Amino acid sequence: MLPRLVVLSGAGISAESGIPTFRDFNGLWNNYRIEDVASPEGWRKNPQLVLDFYNMRRKDAQKAQPNRAHYVLAELQEDFDVTVVTQNVDDLHERAGSKNVIHLHGSLFKMRSSKDESLVFDIKEDIKLGDKCPLGSQLRPHIVWFGEAVPLIETAAEIVASADAFIVVGTSLQVYPAAGLIEETRDAIPKFVVDTKIPYISPRLGFNALEGKASEGMERVKDELRRIFAKQ
Ligand code: OAD
């Protein structure tokens, strides 16, 4: 059986693909108010603005290509049983070839009923005001907004707890419960954090920090993991 590698990724892994992050200089949250476009209140107040925001982001994601960091994770599947737990709503992990991807915060390529959250549909085109689910309610982006539950968090926590190696890449670890997943890792496993600006992680958790771009950092982590697990 292959060793289990679990990866927690965030917007920084897609930055080199040209998709803006949220909290960096010129990030999305400098240009939009979270409460306007990423909350149930914003949706109630101005659904058109919310639809425009995610329709635009879907187009941006469709235009973008996976970068080296996404591909390295797909390549690691040759030596590891890899699960990517991503906060990202783009599909660049899948397009690079990663097979097991958990989208904690939803996906730009799905929409759902605003009455029954189990009614989820694939999409490639814009969602328009007036587009209805079979129950007759307006369709909305399948995105976890602030103030909403994260349905996949328990599943993700179990997978993280079973990891033989763990990587955090391109996330500021500002948003919970996703950020709390690092606490679920077992003690004596190799752990890496790759980021242009390493986020705070308690030294107690024993992470190796690789400061730099995701593409470069992930190449180094790949070499390091292959070296560590070849020895065992
Ligand atoms: P943030 O924008 O908070 O953090 C992005 C991280 O990527 C930061 O730590 C940057 O230093 C780092 N970064 C930027 N460019 C990089 C590069 N080229 N290589 C490596 N790292 C780089 O994004 P997230 O942590 O993903 O939620 O944000 C978490 C959640 O907050 C998102 O899923 C979204 C947002 O609000 C929802 O929409 C529900």
Coordinates of C-alpha atoms and ligand atoms in Angstrom, one line a residue:
M1 CA 0.0 0.0 0.0
L2 CA 1.2 3.5 -0.8
P3 CA 1.8 5.9 2.0
R4 CA -1.0 8.5 2.4
L5 CA -0.2 12.1 1.5
V6 CA -2.7 14.8 2.4
V7 CA -2.5 18.3 1.0
L8 CA -4.4 21.4 2.3
S9 CA -4.3 24.0 -0.5
G10 CA -5.5 27.5 -0.8
A11 CA -5.6 30.4 -3.3
G12 CA -1.8 30.8 -3.4
I13 CA -1.4 27.5 -5.3
S14 CA -3.5 29.1 -8.2
A15 CA -1.8 32.5 -8.0
E16 CA 0.8 31.6 -10.7
S17 CA -2.0 30.5 -12.9
G18 CA -3.2 34.1 -12.8
I19 CA -6.1 33.6 -10.4
P20 CA -6.1 36.3 -7.7
T21 CA -5.9 35.3 -4.0
F22 CA -8.2 36.8 -1.4
R23 CA -6.0 38.6 1.1
D24 CA -2.8 39.5 -0.7
F25 CA -2.2 43.1 -2.0
N26 CA -4.9 43.5 -4.8
G27 CA -6.6 40.3 -3.6
L28 CA -10.3 39.8 -4.2
W29 CA -11.2 41.0 -0.7
N30 CA -9.5 44.4 -1.4
N31 CA -11.9 44.9 -4.3
Y32 CA -15.1 43.4 -3.0
R33 CA -16.8 43.3 0.4
I34 CA -17.1 39.7 1.7
E35 CA -20.6 40.5 3.1
D36 CA -21.8 41.7 -0.4
V37 CA -20.7 38.7 -2.5
A38 CA -19.9 35.8 -0.1
S39 CA -22.6 35.7 2.5
P40 CA -26.3 34.7 2.7
E41 CA -27.2 38.3 3.5
G42 CA -25.5 39.6 0.4
W43 CA -27.4 37.0 -1.7
R44 CA -30.7 38.1 -0.2
K45 CA -29.9 41.8 -0.7
N46 CA -28.5 41.7 -4.2
P47 CA -28.5 38.2 -6.0
Q48 CA -27.5 39.8 -9.3
L49 CA -24.2 41.2 -7.9
V50 CA -23.5 37.8 -6.4
L51 CA -24.2 35.9 -9.6
D52 CA -22.1 38.5 -11.6
F53 CA -19.2 37.9 -9.2
Y54 CA -19.1 34.1 -9.5
N55 CA -19.9 34.2 -13.2
M56 CA -16.8 36.3 -13.7
R57 CA -14.7 34.1 -11.5
R58 CA -15.9 31.0 -13.4
K59 CA -14.8 32.6 -16.7
D60 CA -11.4 33.5 -15.1
A61 CA -10.9 29.9 -13.9
Q62 CA -11.8 28.5 -17.4
K63 CA -9.2 30.7 -19.0
A64 CA -6.5 29.8 -16.5
Q65 CA -4.2 26.7 -16.8
P66 CA -2.8 24.6 -14.0
N67 CA 0.8 25.5 -13.0
R68 CA 3.7 23.4 -12.0
A69 CA 2.6 23.2 -8.4
H70 CA -0.7 21.5 -9.4
Y71 CA 1.2 19.1 -11.7
V72 CA 3.7 18.2 -9.0
L73 CA 0.8 17.1 -6.8
A74 CA -0.6 15.0 -9.6
E75 CA 2.8 13.4 -10.2
L76 CA 3.1 12.5 -6.5
Q77 CA 0.2 10.1 -7.1
E78 CA 2.8 7.7 -8.6
D79 CA 4.4 7.2 -5.1
F80 CA 1.7 8.2 -2.7
D81 CA -2.0 7.8 -2.1
V82 CA -2.8 11.5 -2.4
T83 CA -5.8 13.4 -1.3
V84 CA -6.0 17.1 -1.9
V85 CA -8.2 19.0 0.5
T86 CA -8.6 22.4 -1.2
Q87 CA -10.3 25.6 -0.2
N88 CA -10.2 26.6 -3.9
V89 CA -13.3 26.7 -6.0
D90 CA -11.4 26.5 -9.3
D91 CA -10.8 23.1 -11.0
L92 CA -7.1 23.4 -11.6
H93 CA -6.2 20.4 -9.3
E94 CA -8.5 18.1 -11.3
R95 CA -7.3 19.5 -14.7
A96 CA -3.6 18.8 -13.7
G97 CA -4.6 15.2 -13.0
S98 CA -5.3 14.9 -9.2
K99 CA -7.8 12.2 -8.7
N100 CA -8.9 12.7 -5.1
V101 CA -9.9 16.3 -4.5
I102 CA -12.2 17.5 -1.7
H103 CA -13.6 21.0 -2.4
L104 CA -14.2 22.3 1.2
H105 CA -15.7 25.6 0.0
G106 CA -17.6 24.3 -3.0
S107 CA -17.0 24.7 -6.8
L108 CA -17.5 27.3 -9.5
F109 CA -18.5 24.5 -11.8
K110 CA -21.6 23.5 -9.7
M111 CA -24.8 25.3 -8.8
R112 CA -27.5 24.3 -6.4
S113 CA -31.1 24.9 -5.4
S114 CA -31.5 27.7 -2.8
K115 CA -34.3 25.6 -1.2
D116 CA -32.6 22.2 -1.0
E117 CA -28.9 22.1 -0.8
S118 CA -28.7 18.5 -1.8
L119 CA -29.9 19.5 -5.3
V120 CA -26.6 20.2 -7.0
F121 CA -26.0 20.4 -10.8
D122 CA -22.9 20.8 -13.0
I123 CA -22.5 24.0 -14.9
K124 CA -20.1 25.6 -17.4
E125 CA -22.2 28.7 -18.4
D126 CA -23.4 31.7 -16.4
I127 CA -26.1 31.3 -13.7
K128 CA -28.8 33.9 -14.5
L129 CA -31.5 35.5 -12.3
G130 CA -34.7 33.4 -13.1
D131 CA -32.8 30.1 -13.6
K132 CA -34.8 27.8 -11.3
C133 CA -34.2 24.4 -9.7
P134 CA -36.8 21.6 -10.2
L135 CA -38.4 22.8 -6.9
G136 CA -38.9 26.3 -8.4
S137 CA -36.3 28.2 -6.4
Q138 CA -33.5 30.4 -7.8
L139 CA -30.3 28.5 -8.6
R140 CA -27.2 29.8 -6.7
P141 CA -23.5 29.1 -6.8
H142 CA -22.4 25.9 -5.0
I143 CA -20.1 27.9 -2.8
V144 CA -19.8 27.8 1.0
W145 CA -20.4 31.4 2.1
F146 CA -19.3 33.0 5.3
G147 CA -21.7 32.1 8.0
E148 CA -22.6 28.7 6.3
A149 CA -21.6 25.3 7.5
V150 CA -18.8 23.4 5.8
P151 CA -20.4 20.0 5.0
L152 CA -17.2 18.2 4.1
I153 CA -15.1 19.3 7.2
E154 CA -15.6 16.0 9.1
T155 CA -14.6 13.9 6.1
A156 CA -11.6 16.1 5.6
A157 CA -10.6 15.9 9.3
E158 CA -10.7 12.1 9.2
I159 CA -8.5 12.0 6.1
V160 CA -6.0 14.5 7.6
A161 CA -5.8 12.4 10.8
S162 CA -4.8 9.3 8.7
A163 CA -2.0 11.1 6.8
D164 CA 1.5 9.7 6.7
A165 CA 2.7 13.0 5.3
F166 CA 1.1 16.4 5.1
I167 CA 1.5 19.6 3.0
V168 CA 0.0 23.0 3.5
V169 CA 0.3 25.2 0.4
G170 CA -0.8 28.7 -0.5
T171 CA -3.2 29.4 2.3
S172 CA -3.1 32.2 4.9
L173 CA -4.8 29.9 7.4
Q174 CA -7.2 32.7 8.3
V175 CA -10.5 30.9 7.6
Y176 CA -11.9 28.3 10.0
P177 CA -12.8 25.5 10.2
A178 CA -10.4 24.8 7.2
A179 CA -7.4 26.3 9.1
G180 CA -8.1 24.0 12.1
L181 CA -7.4 20.9 10.0
I182 CA -3.6 21.2 10.6
E183 CA -4.3 20.3 14.3
E184 CA -5.7 16.9 13.2
T185 CA -2.3 15.7 11.9
R186 CA -0.5 12.9 13.7
D187 CA 2.7 14.0 15.6
A188 CA 5.5 12.0 14.0
I189 CA 4.8 12.5 10.3
P190 CA 6.7 14.8 7.8
K191 CA 4.9 18.1 7.4
F192 CA 5.6 21.0 5.1
V193 CA 4.3 24.5 4.6
V194 CA 4.9 26.2 1.2
D195 CA 4.0 29.9 0.9
T196 CA 5.5 33.2 -0.3
K197 CA 4.7 34.5 3.2
I198 CA 4.7 31.6 5.7
P199 CA 1.5 31.8 7.8
Y200 CA 1.8 31.3 11.6
I201 CA 1.7 27.7 12.6
S202 CA 2.5 26.6 16.2
P203 CA 6.0 25.2 16.4
R204 CA 4.5 22.3 18.4
L205 CA 3.1 20.9 15.2
G206 CA 6.6 20.5 13.7
F207 CA 6.2 21.9 10.2
N208 CA 9.1 22.4 7.8
A209 CA 8.7 25.8 6.2
L210 CA 9.6 26.5 2.5
E211 CA 9.2 30.1 1.8
G212 CA 8.7 30.9 -1.9
K213 CA 6.3 30.4 -4.8
A214 CA 4.2 27.3 -4.8
S215 CA 5.7 26.0 -8.1
E216 CA 9.3 26.1 -6.7
G217 CA 8.4 25.0 -3.2
M218 CA 6.4 22.0 -4.4
E219 CA 9.3 20.7 -6.5
R220 CA 11.4 20.8 -3.4
V221 CA 8.8 19.1 -1.3
K222 CA 8.4 16.4 -3.9
D223 CA 12.2 15.6 -3.8
E224 CA 12.2 15.7 0.0
L225 CA 9.2 13.3 0.3
R226 CA 10.6 10.9 -2.2
R227 CA 13.9 10.9 -0.3
I228 CA 12.2 10.4 3.1
F229 CA 9.9 7.6 2.0
A230 CA 12.5 5.8 -0.2
K231 CA 14.5 5.2 3.0
Q232 CA 11.6 3.6 4.9
Ligands
OAD1 P1 -5.7 33.9 1.1 O1 -5.8 35.0 0.0 O2 -6.2 34.2 2.4 O3 -4.2 33.4 1.2 C1 -3.4 33.2 0.1 C2 -2.0 32.7 0.6 O4 -1.3 32.4 -0.6 C3 -1.2 33.7 1.4 O5 -0.6 33.0 2.5 C4 -0.2 34.2 0.4 O6 1.1 34.5 1.0 C5 0.0 32.9 -0.5 N1 0.5 33.1 -1.8 C6 0.3 34.1 -2.7 N2 0.9 33.9 -3.9 C7 1.6 32.7 -3.8 C8 2.4 31.9 -4.6 N3 2.7 32.3 -5.9 N4 2.9 30.7 -4.1 C9 2.6 30.3 -2.9 N5 1.9 31.1 -2.0 C10 1.3 32.2 -2.5 O7 -6.4 32.6 0.5 P2 -6.9 31.3 1.2 O8 -6.1 31.0 2.4 O9 -7.1 30.2 0.2 O10 -13.3 31.3 1.1 O11 -8.4 31.8 1.7 C11 -9.2 30.9 2.4 C12 -10.7 31.2 2.1 O12 -10.9 32.6 2.3 C13 -11.0 31.0 0.7 O13 -11.3 29.6 0.4 C14 -12.2 31.9 0.5 C15 -11.7 33.1 1.2 O14 -12.7 33.9 1.7 C16 -14.6 31.4 0.7 O15 -14.8 32.0 -0.3 C17 -15.6 30.7 1.5

